[in-house]
mmCIF file of C-alpha atoms and ligand atoms in Angstrom:
data_model
loop_
_atom_site.group_PDB
_atom_site.id
_atom_site.type_symbol
_atom_site.label_atom_id
_atom_site.label_comp_id
_atom_site.label_asym_id
_atom_site.label_seq_id
_atom_site.Cartn_x
_atom_site.Cartn_y
_atom_site.Cartn_z
ATOM 1 C CA UNK A 1 -78.868 56.995 59.220
ATOM 2 C CA UNK A 2 -76.318 54.536 60.618
ATOM 3 C CA UNK A 3 -77.678 51.839 58.320
ATOM 4 C CA UNK A 4 -76.766 53.909 55.294
ATOM 5 C CA UNK A 5 -73.168 54.559 56.266
ATOM 6 C CA UNK A 6 -71.910 50.985 55.944
ATOM 7 C CA UNK A 7 -73.077 50.393 52.362
ATOM 8 C CA UNK A 8 -71.691 53.776 51.357
ATOM 9 C CA UNK A 9 -68.301 53.015 52.910
ATOM 10 C CA UNK A 10 -68.258 49.652 51.211
ATOM 11 C CA UNK A 11 -69.148 51.226 47.895
ATOM 12 C CA UNK A 12 -66.343 53.742 48.173
ATOM 13 C CA UNK A 13 -63.761 51.146 49.204
ATOM 14 C CA UNK A 14 -64.631 48.685 46.468
ATOM 15 C CA UNK A 15 -64.512 51.490 43.914
ATOM 16 C CA UNK A 16 -60.959 52.206 44.956
ATOM 17 C CA UNK A 17 -59.693 48.689 44.321
ATOM 18 C CA UNK A 18 -57.368 49.110 41.397
ATOM 19 C CA UNK A 19 -57.363 45.905 39.469
ATOM 20 C CA UNK A 20 -56.133 46.679 36.007
ATOM 21 C CA UNK A 21 -54.283 43.860 34.288
ATOM 22 C CA UNK A 22 -51.153 45.994 34.188
ATOM 23 C CA UNK A 23 -51.103 46.512 37.916
ATOM 24 C CA UNK A 24 -51.658 42.857 38.701
ATOM 25 C CA UNK A 25 -49.400 41.182 36.155
ATOM 26 C CA UNK A 26 -47.061 43.894 34.904
ATOM 27 C CA UNK A 27 -47.083 45.430 31.468
ATOM 28 C CA UNK A 28 -46.813 42.969 28.632
ATOM 29 C CA UNK A 29 -43.208 42.928 27.508
ATOM 30 C CA UNK A 30 -42.025 45.012 30.439
ATOM 31 C CA UNK A 31 -39.666 42.294 31.624
ATOM 32 C CA UNK A 32 -41.719 40.864 34.449
ATOM 33 C CA UNK A 33 -40.915 37.401 33.108
ATOM 34 C CA UNK A 34 -37.221 37.625 32.363
ATOM 35 C CA UNK A 35 -36.047 34.853 30.069
ATOM 36 C CA UNK A 36 -32.878 36.612 28.941
ATOM 37 C CA UNK A 37 -30.697 34.905 31.535
ATOM 38 C CA UNK A 38 -32.114 31.402 31.519
ATOM 39 C CA UNK A 39 -29.453 29.175 33.016
ATOM 40 C CA UNK A 40 -29.677 25.620 34.200
ATOM 41 C CA UNK A 41 -28.207 26.169 37.642
ATOM 42 C CA UNK A 42 -29.924 29.405 38.589
ATOM 43 C CA UNK A 43 -33.268 29.318 36.747
ATOM 44 C CA UNK A 44 -34.180 25.918 35.361
ATOM 45 C CA UNK A 45 -33.059 23.680 38.203
ATOM 46 C CA UNK A 46 -34.897 25.669 40.896
ATOM 47 C CA UNK A 47 -38.131 25.360 38.881
ATOM 48 C CA UNK A 48 -37.672 21.595 38.607
ATOM 49 C CA UNK A 49 -36.716 21.448 42.246
ATOM 50 C CA UNK A 50 -39.877 23.098 43.498
ATOM 51 C CA UNK A 51 -42.247 21.350 41.105
ATOM 52 C CA UNK A 52 -40.775 18.002 40.151
ATOM 53 C CA UNK A 53 -38.241 16.674 42.652
ATOM 54 C CA UNK A 54 -40.910 15.363 44.951
ATOM 55 C CA UNK A 55 -41.103 12.577 42.323
ATOM 56 C CA UNK A 56 -38.050 13.046 40.066
ATOM 57 C CA UNK A 57 -35.067 13.649 42.346
ATOM 58 C CA UNK A 58 -32.287 11.081 42.385
ATOM 59 C CA UNK A 59 -33.775 9.567 45.507
ATOM 60 C CA UNK A 60 -37.526 9.895 44.863
ATOM 61 C CA UNK A 61 -37.486 8.794 41.209
ATOM 62 C CA UNK A 62 -37.499 5.078 41.852
ATOM 63 C CA UNK A 63 -40.480 5.193 44.182
ATOM 64 C CA UNK A 64 -42.729 7.898 42.712
ATOM 65 C CA UNK A 65 -41.231 9.142 39.434
ATOM 66 C CA UNK A 66 -41.188 6.008 37.288
ATOM 67 C CA UNK A 67 -37.389 5.992 37.557
ATOM 68 C CA UNK A 68 -37.108 9.313 35.721
ATOM 69 C CA UNK A 69 -34.468 11.519 37.355
ATOM 70 C CA UNK A 70 -34.451 15.241 36.660
ATOM 71 C CA UNK A 71 -31.907 16.312 39.237
ATOM 72 C CA UNK A 72 -28.566 16.195 37.455
ATOM 73 C CA UNK A 73 -27.930 18.025 34.211
ATOM 74 C CA UNK A 74 -27.051 14.870 32.255
ATOM 75 C CA UNK A 75 -30.368 13.251 33.162
ATOM 76 C CA UNK A 76 -32.396 16.365 32.373
ATOM 77 C CA UNK A 77 -30.612 16.675 29.007
ATOM 78 C CA UNK A 78 -31.899 13.242 27.984
ATOM 79 C CA UNK A 79 -35.489 14.505 28.328
ATOM 80 C CA UNK A 80 -34.635 17.764 26.576
ATOM 81 C CA UNK A 81 -33.192 15.883 23.616
ATOM 82 C CA UNK A 82 -36.081 13.460 23.249
ATOM 83 C CA UNK A 83 -38.576 16.331 23.527
ATOM 84 C CA UNK A 84 -40.359 14.859 26.517
ATOM 85 C CA UNK A 85 -39.474 17.605 28.977
ATOM 86 C CA UNK A 86 -41.202 20.296 26.923
ATOM 87 C CA UNK A 87 -44.152 18.146 25.860
ATOM 88 C CA UNK A 88 -44.755 17.122 29.459
ATOM 89 C CA UNK A 89 -44.775 20.653 30.869
ATOM 90 C CA UNK A 90 -46.786 22.007 27.931
ATOM 91 C CA UNK A 91 -49.279 19.194 28.436
ATOM 92 C CA UNK A 92 -49.004 18.081 24.832
ATOM 93 C CA UNK A 93 -47.863 14.580 25.746
ATOM 94 C CA UNK A 94 -49.758 11.697 27.270
ATOM 95 C CA UNK A 95 -47.957 12.438 30.530
ATOM 96 C CA UNK A 96 -48.799 16.000 31.567
ATOM 97 C CA UNK A 97 -46.470 17.207 34.320
ATOM 98 C CA UNK A 98 -46.345 17.977 37.159
ATOM 99 C CA UNK A 99 -48.369 14.806 37.551
ATOM 100 C CA UNK A 100 -51.634 15.355 39.343
ATOM 101 C CA UNK A 101 -50.871 18.993 40.053
ATOM 102 C CA UNK A 102 -51.787 21.630 37.530
ATOM 103 C CA UNK A 103 -49.356 23.313 35.165
ATOM 104 C CA UNK A 104 -46.157 25.283 35.596
ATOM 105 C CA UNK A 105 -46.682 29.021 35.278
ATOM 106 C CA UNK A 106 -46.387 30.446 31.771
ATOM 107 C CA UNK A 107 -43.250 32.234 32.922
ATOM 108 C CA UNK A 108 -41.613 29.040 34.206
ATOM 109 C CA UNK A 109 -42.366 27.308 30.916
ATOM 110 C CA UNK A 110 -40.875 30.231 28.953
ATOM 111 C CA UNK A 111 -37.734 30.157 31.089
ATOM 112 C CA UNK A 112 -37.201 26.445 30.447
ATOM 113 C CA UNK A 113 -37.875 26.836 26.715
ATOM 114 C CA UNK A 114 -35.532 29.836 26.474
ATOM 115 C CA UNK A 115 -32.779 27.779 28.112
ATOM 116 C CA UNK A 116 -33.377 24.979 25.582
ATOM 117 C CA UNK A 117 -33.377 27.422 22.660
ATOM 118 C CA UNK A 118 -29.980 28.652 23.803
ATOM 119 C CA UNK A 119 -28.643 25.111 23.543
ATOM 120 C CA UNK A 120 -29.666 23.605 26.900
ATOM 121 C CA UNK A 121 -26.187 24.177 28.285
ATOM 122 C CA UNK A 122 -24.906 23.003 31.647
ATOM 123 C CA UNK A 123 -24.577 26.617 32.719
HETATM 124 C C1 HEC B 1 -46.477 13.217 41.756
HETATM 125 C C2 HEC B 1 -45.266 12.746 41.123
HETATM 126 C C3 HEC B 1 -44.739 13.503 39.927
HETATM 127 C C4 HEC B 1 -44.461 14.845 39.825
HETATM 128 C C5 HEC B 1 -44.670 15.939 40.841
HETATM 129 C C6 HEC B 1 -43.883 15.035 38.504
HETATM 130 N N1 HEC B 1 -43.827 13.852 37.829
HETATM 131 FE FE1 HEC B 1 -43.090 13.545 35.977
HETATM 132 N N2 HEC B 1 -43.664 11.601 36.052
HETATM 133 C C7 HEC B 1 -44.225 10.967 37.149
HETATM 134 C C8 HEC B 1 -44.563 9.599 36.779
HETATM 135 C C9 HEC B 1 -45.190 8.562 37.698
HETATM 136 C C10 HEC B 1 -44.195 9.438 35.407
HETATM 137 C C11 HEC B 1 -44.394 8.221 34.507
HETATM 138 C C12 HEC B 1 -45.552 8.443 33.589
HETATM 139 C C13 HEC B 1 -46.859 8.493 34.323
HETATM 140 O O1 HEC B 1 -47.206 7.544 35.044
HETATM 141 O O2 HEC B 1 -47.567 9.521 34.216
HETATM 142 C C14 HEC B 1 -43.606 10.705 35.001
HETATM 143 C C15 HEC B 1 -43.102 10.939 33.742
HETATM 144 C C16 HEC B 1 -42.422 12.086 33.378
HETATM 145 C C17 HEC B 1 -41.730 12.289 32.108
HETATM 146 C C18 HEC B 1 -41.645 11.299 30.974
HETATM 147 C C19 HEC B 1 -42.839 11.523 30.072
HETATM 148 C C20 HEC B 1 -42.810 10.640 28.844
HETATM 149 O O3 HEC B 1 -43.336 11.101 27.827
HETATM 150 O O4 HEC B 1 -42.288 9.544 28.893
HETATM 151 C C21 HEC B 1 -41.186 13.525 32.145
HETATM 152 C C22 HEC B 1 -40.359 14.205 31.057
HETATM 153 C C23 HEC B 1 -41.563 14.118 33.411
HETATM 154 N N3 HEC B 1 -42.300 13.219 34.141
HETATM 155 C C24 HEC B 1 -41.243 15.392 33.773
HETATM 156 C C25 HEC B 1 -41.732 16.011 34.917
HETATM 157 C C26 HEC B 1 -41.516 17.404 35.210
HETATM 158 C C27 HEC B 1 -40.724 18.366 34.328
HETATM 159 C C28 HEC B 1 -42.146 17.653 36.392
HETATM 160 C C29 HEC B 1 -42.255 18.967 37.117
HETATM 161 C C30 HEC B 1 -42.724 20.087 36.338
HETATM 162 C C31 HEC B 1 -42.750 16.412 36.837
HETATM 163 N N4 HEC B 1 -42.475 15.449 35.919
HETATM 164 C C32 HEC B 1 -43.460 16.260 38.020
HETATM 165 C C33 HEC B 1 -44.453 11.527 38.378
HETATM 166 C C34 HEC B 1 -44.344 12.879 38.666
#
């Protein structure tokens, strides 16, 4: 009898795991990825900071980032204007970024693109 209890308990528990897409990722369009307030200082820069500054900060760029600095607004704007920021994070260029480490989340990419669409301001 004891041998039967464990599989039954397991069956019940696994049946209770609620894994609908909505529960895990939020409803599509429900605002879980908020791009309405995409600002350089509060949204874009933190994304670059956590994913890119290991190679592209003002200090790391010369050693590991091919001299490309993405820390200050003026430097980032250069790569916005020549299209290389977006092509690199969307992996449509020859230099997919972050180099050697996957892709930014879809939400992070949308936030950066929304900021660019709004004029890529130093806000
Ligand atoms: C591990 C180091 C490293 C990380 C992390 C990294 N990069 Fe780079 N990045 C490089 C190097 C090195 C190059 C020069 C091209 C090459 O060798 O791939 C480069 C080139 C670039 C370029 C120029 C591409 C071109 O077309 O000329 C851009 C834009 C760029 N990176 C953006 C980013 C962004 C945005 C992130 C974060 C999402 C990032 N990088 C993360 C090392 C890195």
